Amino acid sequence: MLEFIAGFHPVTQAFLATLFTWAMTALGAGVVYVHRAPTRKMLDSMLGFAAGVMIAASYWSLLAPAIEMSEQQGWPPWLPPAVGFLAGGGFLRLVDRFMPHLHMNFPLSRAEGVPTRLHRVTLLVLAITLHNIPEGLAVGVAFGAVGAGFDSASLPSAIALALGIGIQNFPEGLAVAVPLRREGISVHRSFMAGQLSGMVEIVAGVIGAATVVYAEPLLPFALAFAAGAMIFVVVEEVIPESQQGDNTDIATLGAMLGFTVMMVLDVALG
């Protein structure tokens, strides 16, 4: 299996990996075709799980390799990770500030970004799309790092990251589609909105891989950038959303489980 994947160009590998993560988003959104929708407790636990995976991936798959690569390139080992991490968070803050979007379970009056007349469903999809950008970037730069030939980057580790992101994309697709269905949106439109939010990962993944393959010195900065963007999304959106209801303990345990799963995947496979 590894030999088969290794035969592709890193950009193609990133495309295939993010195609998988999008498919997992679509699979989660497809739950709306099942008559019995998950409870709010289950949704909160799944969101917590997604947050845990993203936090673990930010360190084990992105920041730790960025520190090692910085040293190999002759940088102070802390400098590129610190600069890239803050730049990633700053970038997401700018996108969050200007792109119209609406977080789940909030009224239309609480929409963020520039004023707009976009439909509520569109704003909800844009909110999820916003935090899928760093996930796609993370997968892309991981495969790009393998293509660059750094000792601290391995193909199994990049695959582990794609698996982890894909696993946590299932509840993300579900968390978009199910609430839309409860608001009276048709089953088909709810599904389409849920899976559409994951398509941006394919674009971000290809861009991330191409950037580091053809601009190798940027690699430690790019890895840390993806980590900073993911942490911004987790703290600003995913964790608060999972803690809105009365299931805070369940959501927290879900986050711990997600962190553990991602850590095990990265250490065992990487």
JSON list of N, CA, C and O in Angstrom, two decimals, residues 19-55:
[
{"chain": "A", "resi": 19, "resn": "LEU", "atom": "N", "xyz": [-9.09, 14.11, -0.84]},
{"chain": "A", "resi": 19, "resn": "LEU", "atom": "CA", "xyz": [-10.30, 13.51, -1.42]},
{"chain": "A", "resi": 19, "resn": "LEU", "atom": "C", "xyz": [-10.92, 12.55, -0.41]},
{"chain": "A", "resi": 19, "resn": "LEU", "atom": "O", "xyz": [-12.15, 12.49, -0.25]},
{"chain": "A", "resi": 20, "resn": "PHE", "atom": "N", "xyz": [-10.07, 11.83, 0.32]},
{"chain": "A", "resi": 20, "resn": "PHE", "atom": "CA", "xyz": [-10.56, 10.94, 1.38]},
{"chain": "A", "resi": 20, "resn": "PHE", "atom": "C", "xyz": [-11.19, 11.74, 2.52]},
{"chain": "A", "resi": 20, "resn": "PHE", "atom": "O", "xyz": [-12.27, 11.37, 3.02]},
{"chain": "A", "resi": 21, "resn": "THR", "atom": "N", "xyz": [-10.53, 12.83, 2.94]},
{"chain": "A", "resi": 21, "resn": "THR", "atom": "CA", "xyz": [-11.10, 13.62, 4.05]},
{"chain": "A", "resi": 21, "resn": "THR", "atom": "C", "xyz": [-12.44, 14.23, 3.65]},
{"chain": "A", "resi": 21, "resn": "THR", "atom": "O", "xyz": [-13.35, 14.33, 4.47]},
{"chain": "A", "resi": 22, "resn": "TRP", "atom": "N", "xyz": [-12.58, 14.65, 2.38]},
{"chain": "A", "resi": 22, "resn": "TRP", "atom": "CA", "xyz": [-13.87, 15.16, 1.91]},
{"chain": "A", "resi": 22, "resn": "TRP", "atom": "C", "xyz": [-14.92, 14.05, 1.92]},
{"chain": "A", "resi": 22, "resn": "TRP", "atom": "O", "xyz": [-16.07, 14.27, 2.31]},
{"chain": "A", "resi": 23, "resn": "ALA", "atom": "N", "xyz": [-14.52, 12.83, 1.48]},
{"chain": "A", "resi": 23, "resn": "ALA", "atom": "CA", "xyz": [-15.46, 11.71, 1.45]},
{"chain": "A", "resi": 23, "resn": "ALA", "atom": "C", "xyz": [-15.98, 11.40, 2.84]},
{"chain": "A", "resi": 23, "resn": "ALA", "atom": "O", "xyz": [-17.17, 11.07, 3.02]},
{"chain": "A", "resi": 24, "resn": "MET", "atom": "N", "xyz": [-15.13, 11.55, 3.86]},
{"chain": "A", "resi": 24, "resn": "MET", "atom": "CA", "xyz": [-15.57, 11.31, 5.23]},
{"chain": "A", "resi": 24, "resn": "MET", "atom": "C", "xyz": [-16.56, 12.40, 5.67]},
{"chain": "A", "resi": 24, "resn": "MET", "atom": "O", "xyz": [-17.52, 12.11, 6.41]},
{"chain": "A", "resi": 25, "resn": "THR", "atom": "N", "xyz": [-16.34, 13.63, 5.22]},
{"chain": "A", "resi": 25, "resn": "THR", "atom": "CA", "xyz": [-17.30, 14.70, 5.50]},
{"chain": "A", "resi": 25, "resn": "THR", "atom": "C", "xyz": [-18.66, 14.36, 4.88]},
{"chain": "A", "resi": 25, "resn": "THR", "atom": "O", "xyz": [-19.71, 14.52, 5.51]},
{"chain": "A", "resi": 26, "resn": "ALA", "atom": "N", "xyz": [-18.62, 13.91, 3.62]},
{"chain": "A", "resi": 26, "resn": "ALA", "atom": "CA", "xyz": [-19.85, 13.55, 2.92]},
{"chain": "A", "resi": 26, "resn": "ALA", "atom": "C", "xyz": [-20.55, 12.38, 3.61]},
{"chain": "A", "resi": 26, "resn": "ALA", "atom": "O", "xyz": [-21.79, 12.34, 3.70]},
{"chain": "A", "resi": 27, "resn": "LEU", "atom": "N", "xyz": [-19.76, 11.42, 4.12]},
{"chain": "A", "resi": 27, "resn": "LEU", "atom": "CA", "xyz": [-20.34, 10.28, 4.81]},
{"chain": "A", "resi": 27, "resn": "LEU", "atom": "C", "xyz": [-21.07, 10.73, 6.07]},
{"chain": "A", "resi": 27, "resn": "LEU", "atom": "O", "xyz": [-22.17, 10.25, 6.39]},
{"chain": "A", "resi": 28, "resn": "GLY", "atom": "N", "xyz": [-20.45, 11.68, 6.80]},
{"chain": "A", "resi": 28, "resn": "GLY", "atom": "CA", "xyz": [-21.11, 12.21, 7.99]},
{"chain": "A", "resi": 28, "resn": "GLY", "atom": "C", "xyz": [-22.39, 12.95, 7.65]},
{"chain": "A", "resi": 28, "resn": "GLY", "atom": "O", "xyz": [-23.42, 12.79, 8.32]},
{"chain": "A", "resi": 29, "resn": "ALA", "atom": "N", "xyz": [-22.33, 13.75, 6.59]},
{"chain": "A", "resi": 29, "resn": "ALA", "atom": "CA", "xyz": [-23.53, 14.49, 6.17]},
{"chain": "A", "resi": 29, "resn": "ALA", "atom": "C", "xyz": [-24.62, 13.54, 5.72]},
{"chain": "A", "resi": 29, "resn": "ALA", "atom": "O", "xyz": [-25.82, 13.84, 5.85]},
{"chain": "A", "resi": 30, "resn": "GLY", "atom": "N", "xyz": [-24.23, 12.37, 5.21]},
{"chain": "A", "resi": 30, "resn": "GLY", "atom": "CA", "xyz": [-25.21, 11.40, 4.72]},
{"chain": "A", "resi": 30, "resn": "GLY", "atom": "C", "xyz": [-26.08, 10.79, 5.80]},
{"chain": "A", "resi": 30, "resn": "GLY", "atom": "O", "xyz": [-27.07, 10.12, 5.49]},
{"chain": "A", "resi": 31, "resn": "VAL", "atom": "N", "xyz": [-25.73, 11.04, 7.06]},
{"chain": "A", "resi": 31, "resn": "VAL", "atom": "CA", "xyz": [-26.56, 10.53, 8.17]},
{"chain": "A", "resi": 31, "resn": "VAL", "atom": "C", "xyz": [-27.98, 11.08, 8.09]},
{"chain": "A", "resi": 31, "resn": "VAL", "atom": "O", "xyz": [-28.92, 10.45, 8.59]},
{"chain": "A", "resi": 32, "resn": "VAL", "atom": "N", "xyz": [-28.15, 12.25, 7.44]},
{"chain": "A", "resi": 32, "resn": "VAL", "atom": "CA", "xyz": [-29.50, 12.83, 7.35]},
{"chain": "A", "resi": 32, "resn": "VAL", "atom": "C", "xyz": [-30.46, 11.94, 6.56]},
{"chain": "A", "resi": 32, "resn": "VAL", "atom": "O", "xyz": [-31.68, 12.10, 6.67]},
{"chain": "A", "resi": 33, "resn": "TYR", "atom": "N", "xyz": [-29.91, 11.01, 5.77]},
{"chain": "A", "resi": 33, "resn": "TYR", "atom": "CA", "xyz": [-30.78, 10.10, 5.04]},
{"chain": "A", "resi": 33, "resn": "TYR", "atom": "C", "xyz": [-31.29, 8.96, 5.94]},
{"chain": "A", "resi": 33, "resn": "TYR", "atom": "O", "xyz": [-32.16, 8.19, 5.53]},
{"chain": "A", "resi": 34, "resn": "VAL", "atom": "N", "xyz": [-30.72, 8.86, 7.15]},
{"chain": "A", "resi": 34, "resn": "VAL", "atom": "CA", "xyz": [-31.19, 7.88, 8.13]},
{"chain": "A", "resi": 34, "resn": "VAL", "atom": "C", "xyz": [-32.31, 8.52, 8.93]},
{"chain": "A", "resi": 34, "resn": "VAL", "atom": "O", "xyz": [-32.22, 9.69, 9.31]},
{"chain": "A", "resi": 35, "resn": "HIS", "atom": "N", "xyz": [-33.34, 7.80, 9.22]},
{"chain": "A", "resi": 35, "resn": "HIS", "atom": "CA", "xyz": [-34.51, 8.38, 9.87]},
{"chain": "A", "resi": 35, "resn": "HIS", "atom": "C", "xyz": [-34.21, 8.89, 11.28]},
{"chain": "A", "resi": 35, "resn": "HIS", "atom": "O", "xyz": [-34.71, 9.93, 11.68]},
{"chain": "A", "resi": 36, "resn": "ARG", "atom": "N", "xyz": [-33.39, 8.18, 12.02]},
{"chain": "A", "resi": 36, "resn": "ARG", "atom": "CA", "xyz": [-33.13, 8.57, 13.40]},
{"chain": "A", "resi": 36, "resn": "ARG", "atom": "C", "xyz": [-31.86, 9.43, 13.47]},
{"chain": "A", "resi": 36, "resn": "ARG", "atom": "O", "xyz": [-30.75, 8.94, 13.29]},
{"chain": "A", "resi": 37, "resn": "ALA", "atom": "N", "xyz": [-32.01, 10.71, 13.73]},
{"chain": "A", "resi": 37, "resn": "ALA", "atom": "CA", "xyz": [-30.88, 11.62, 13.81]},
{"chain": "A", "resi": 37, "resn": "ALA", "atom": "C", "xyz": [-30.19, 11.50, 15.17]},
{"chain": "A", "resi": 37, "resn": "ALA", "atom": "O", "xyz": [-30.83, 11.16, 16.17]},
{"chain": "A", "resi": 38, "resn": "PRO", "atom": "N", "xyz": [-28.89, 11.75, 15.24]},
{"chain": "A", "resi": 38, "resn": "PRO", "atom": "CA", "xyz": [-28.18, 11.68, 16.53]},
{"chain": "A", "resi": 38, "resn": "PRO", "atom": "C", "xyz": [-28.67, 12.76, 17.49]},
{"chain": "A", "resi": 38, "resn": "PRO", "atom": "O", "xyz": [-29.12, 13.83, 17.08]},
{"chain": "A", "resi": 39, "resn": "THR", "atom": "N", "xyz": [-28.54, 12.49, 18.77]},
{"chain": "A", "resi": 39, "resn": "THR", "atom": "CA", "xyz": [-28.95, 13.44, 19.79]},
{"chain": "A", "resi": 39, "resn": "THR", "atom": "C", "xyz": [-27.94, 14.57, 19.91]},
{"chain": "A", "resi": 39, "resn": "THR", "atom": "O", "xyz": [-26.81, 14.48, 19.42]},
{"chain": "A", "resi": 40, "resn": "ARG", "atom": "N", "xyz": [-28.33, 15.63, 20.62]},
{"chain": "A", "resi": 40, "resn": "ARG", "atom": "CA", "xyz": [-27.41, 16.74, 20.86]},
{"chain": "A", "resi": 40, "resn": "ARG", "atom": "C", "xyz": [-26.20, 16.26, 21.67]},
{"chain": "A", "resi": 40, "resn": "ARG", "atom": "O", "xyz": [-25.07, 16.72, 21.46]},
{"chain": "A", "resi": 41, "resn": "LYS", "atom": "N", "xyz": [-26.41, 15.32, 22.59]},
{"chain": "A", "resi": 41, "resn": "LYS", "atom": "CA", "xyz": [-25.30, 14.79, 23.39]},
{"chain": "A", "resi": 41, "resn": "LYS", "atom": "C", "xyz": [-24.26, 14.12, 22.49]},
{"chain": "A", "resi": 41, "resn": "LYS", "atom": "O", "xyz": [-23.05, 14.31, 22.65]},
{"chain": "A", "resi": 42, "resn": "MET", "atom": "N", "xyz": [-24.74, 13.36, 21.50]},
{"chain": "A", "resi": 42, "resn": "MET", "atom": "CA", "xyz": [-23.83, 12.69, 20.59]},
{"chain": "A", "resi": 42, "resn": "MET", "atom": "C", "xyz": [-23.09, 13.71, 19.71]},
{"chain": "A", "resi": 42, "resn": "MET", "atom": "O", "xyz": [-21.88, 13.59, 19.47]},
{"chain": "A", "resi": 43, "resn": "LEU", "atom": "N", "xyz": [-23.82, 14.72, 19.25]},
{"chain": "A", "resi": 43, "resn": "LEU", "atom": "CA", "xyz": [-23.19, 15.77, 18.43]},
{"chain": "A", "resi": 43, "resn": "LEU", "atom": "C", "xyz": [-22.09, 16.48, 19.22]},
{"chain": "A", "resi": 43, "resn": "LEU", "atom": "O", "xyz": [-21.00, 16.73, 18.70]},
{"chain": "A", "resi": 44, "resn": "ASP", "atom": "N", "xyz": [-22.38, 16.81, 20.47]},
{"chain": "A", "resi": 44, "resn": "ASP", "atom": "CA", "xyz": [-21.39, 17.50, 21.29]},
{"chain": "A", "resi": 44, "resn": "ASP", "atom": "C", "xyz": [-20.16, 16.62, 21.53]},
{"chain": "A", "resi": 44, "resn": "ASP", "atom": "O", "xyz": [-19.02, 17.11, 21.51]},
{"chain": "A", "resi": 45, "resn": "SER", "atom": "N", "xyz": [-20.37, 15.35, 21.76]},
{"chain": "A", "resi": 45, "resn": "SER", "atom": "CA", "xyz": [-19.23, 14.45, 21.98]},
{"chain": "A", "resi": 45, "resn": "SER", "atom": "C", "xyz": [-18.40, 14.33, 20.72]},
{"chain": "A", "resi": 45, "resn": "SER", "atom": "O", "xyz": [-17.16, 14.26, 20.78]},
{"chain": "A", "resi": 46, "resn": "MET", "atom": "N", "xyz": [-19.07, 14.31, 19.56]},
{"chain": "A", "resi": 46, "resn": "MET", "atom": "CA", "xyz": [-18.35, 14.22, 18.29]},
{"chain": "A", "resi": 46, "resn": "MET", "atom": "C", "xyz": [-17.55, 15.49, 18.00]},
{"chain": "A", "resi": 46, "resn": "MET", "atom": "O", "xyz": [-16.42, 15.44, 17.49]},
{"chain": "A", "resi": 47, "resn": "LEU", "atom": "N", "xyz": [-18.14, 16.64, 18.31]},
{"chain": "A", "resi": 47, "resn": "LEU", "atom": "CA", "xyz": [-17.42, 17.90, 18.14]},
{"chain": "A", "resi": 47, "resn": "LEU", "atom": "C", "xyz": [-16.21, 17.95, 19.06]},
{"chain": "A", "resi": 47, "resn": "LEU", "atom": "O", "xyz": [-15.13, 18.42, 18.68]},
{"chain": "A", "resi": 48, "resn": "GLY", "atom": "N", "xyz": [-16.39, 17.48, 20.30]},
{"chain": "A", "resi": 48, "resn": "GLY", "atom": "CA", "xyz": [-15.26, 17.40, 21.22]},
{"chain": "A", "resi": 48, "resn": "GLY", "atom": "C", "xyz": [-14.17, 16.49, 20.67]},
{"chain": "A", "resi": 48, "resn": "GLY", "atom": "O", "xyz": [-12.97, 16.82, 20.74]},
{"chain": "A", "resi": 49, "resn": "PHE", "atom": "N", "xyz": [-14.57, 15.36, 20.10]},
{"chain": "A", "resi": 49, "resn": "PHE", "atom": "CA", "xyz": [-13.62, 14.43, 19.49]},
{"chain": "A", "resi": 49, "resn": "PHE", "atom": "C", "xyz": [-12.84, 15.12, 18.38]},
{"chain": "A", "resi": 49, "resn": "PHE", "atom": "O", "xyz": [-11.61, 14.99, 18.28]},
{"chain": "A", "resi": 50, "resn": "ALA", "atom": "N", "xyz": [-13.56, 15.86, 17.53]},
{"chain": "A", "resi": 50, "resn": "ALA", "atom": "CA", "xyz": [-12.90, 16.59, 16.43]},
{"chain": "A", "resi": 50, "resn": "ALA", "atom": "C", "xyz": [-11.89, 17.59, 16.96]},
{"chain": "A", "resi": 50, "resn": "ALA", "atom": "O", "xyz": [-10.79, 17.72, 16.42]},
{"chain": "A", "resi": 51, "resn": "ALA", "atom": "N", "xyz": [-12.24, 18.28, 18.04]},
{"chain": "A", "resi": 51, "resn": "ALA", "atom": "CA", "xyz": [-11.32, 19.25, 18.63]},
{"chain": "A", "resi": 51, "resn": "ALA", "atom": "C", "xyz": [-10.06, 18.56, 19.14]},
{"chain": "A", "resi": 51, "resn": "ALA", "atom": "O", "xyz": [-8.94, 19.05, 18.95]},
{"chain": "A", "resi": 52, "resn": "GLY", "atom": "N", "xyz": [-10.22, 17.41, 19.78]},
{"chain": "A", "resi": 52, "resn": "GLY", "atom": "CA", "xyz": [-9.07, 16.67, 20.29]},
{"chain": "A", "resi": 52, "resn": "GLY", "atom": "C", "xyz": [-8.13, 16.22, 19.19]},
{"chain": "A", "resi": 52, "resn": "GLY", "atom": "O", "xyz": [-6.90, 16.31, 19.31]},
{"chain": "A", "resi": 53, "resn": "VAL", "atom": "N", "xyz": [-8.71, 15.74, 18.09]},
{"chain": "A", "resi": 53, "resn": "VAL", "atom": "CA", "xyz": [-7.89, 15.31, 16.95]},
{"chain": "A", "resi": 53, "resn": "VAL", "atom": "C", "xyz": [-7.10, 16.49, 16.39]},
{"chain": "A", "resi": 53, "resn": "VAL", "atom": "O", "xyz": [-5.90, 16.38, 16.11]},
{"chain": "A", "resi": 54, "resn": "MET", "atom": "N", "xyz": [-7.75, 17.64, 16.25]},
{"chain": "A", "resi": 54, "resn": "MET", "atom": "CA", "xyz": [-7.09, 18.81, 15.67]},
{"chain": "A", "resi": 54, "resn": "MET", "atom": "C", "xyz": [-5.97, 19.33, 16.57]},
{"chain": "A", "resi": 54, "resn": "MET", "atom": "O", "xyz": [-4.91, 19.74, 16.09]},
{"chain": "A", "resi": 55, "resn": "ILE", "atom": "N", "xyz": [-6.18, 19.31, 17.89]},
{"chain": "A", "resi": 55, "resn": "ILE", "atom": "CA", "xyz": [-5.14, 19.76, 18.81]},
{"chain": "A", "resi": 55, "resn": "ILE", "atom": "C", "xyz": [-3.93, 18.82, 18.74]},
{"chain": "A", "resi": 55, "resn": "ILE", "atom": "O", "xyz": [-2.78, 19.28, 18.65]}
]
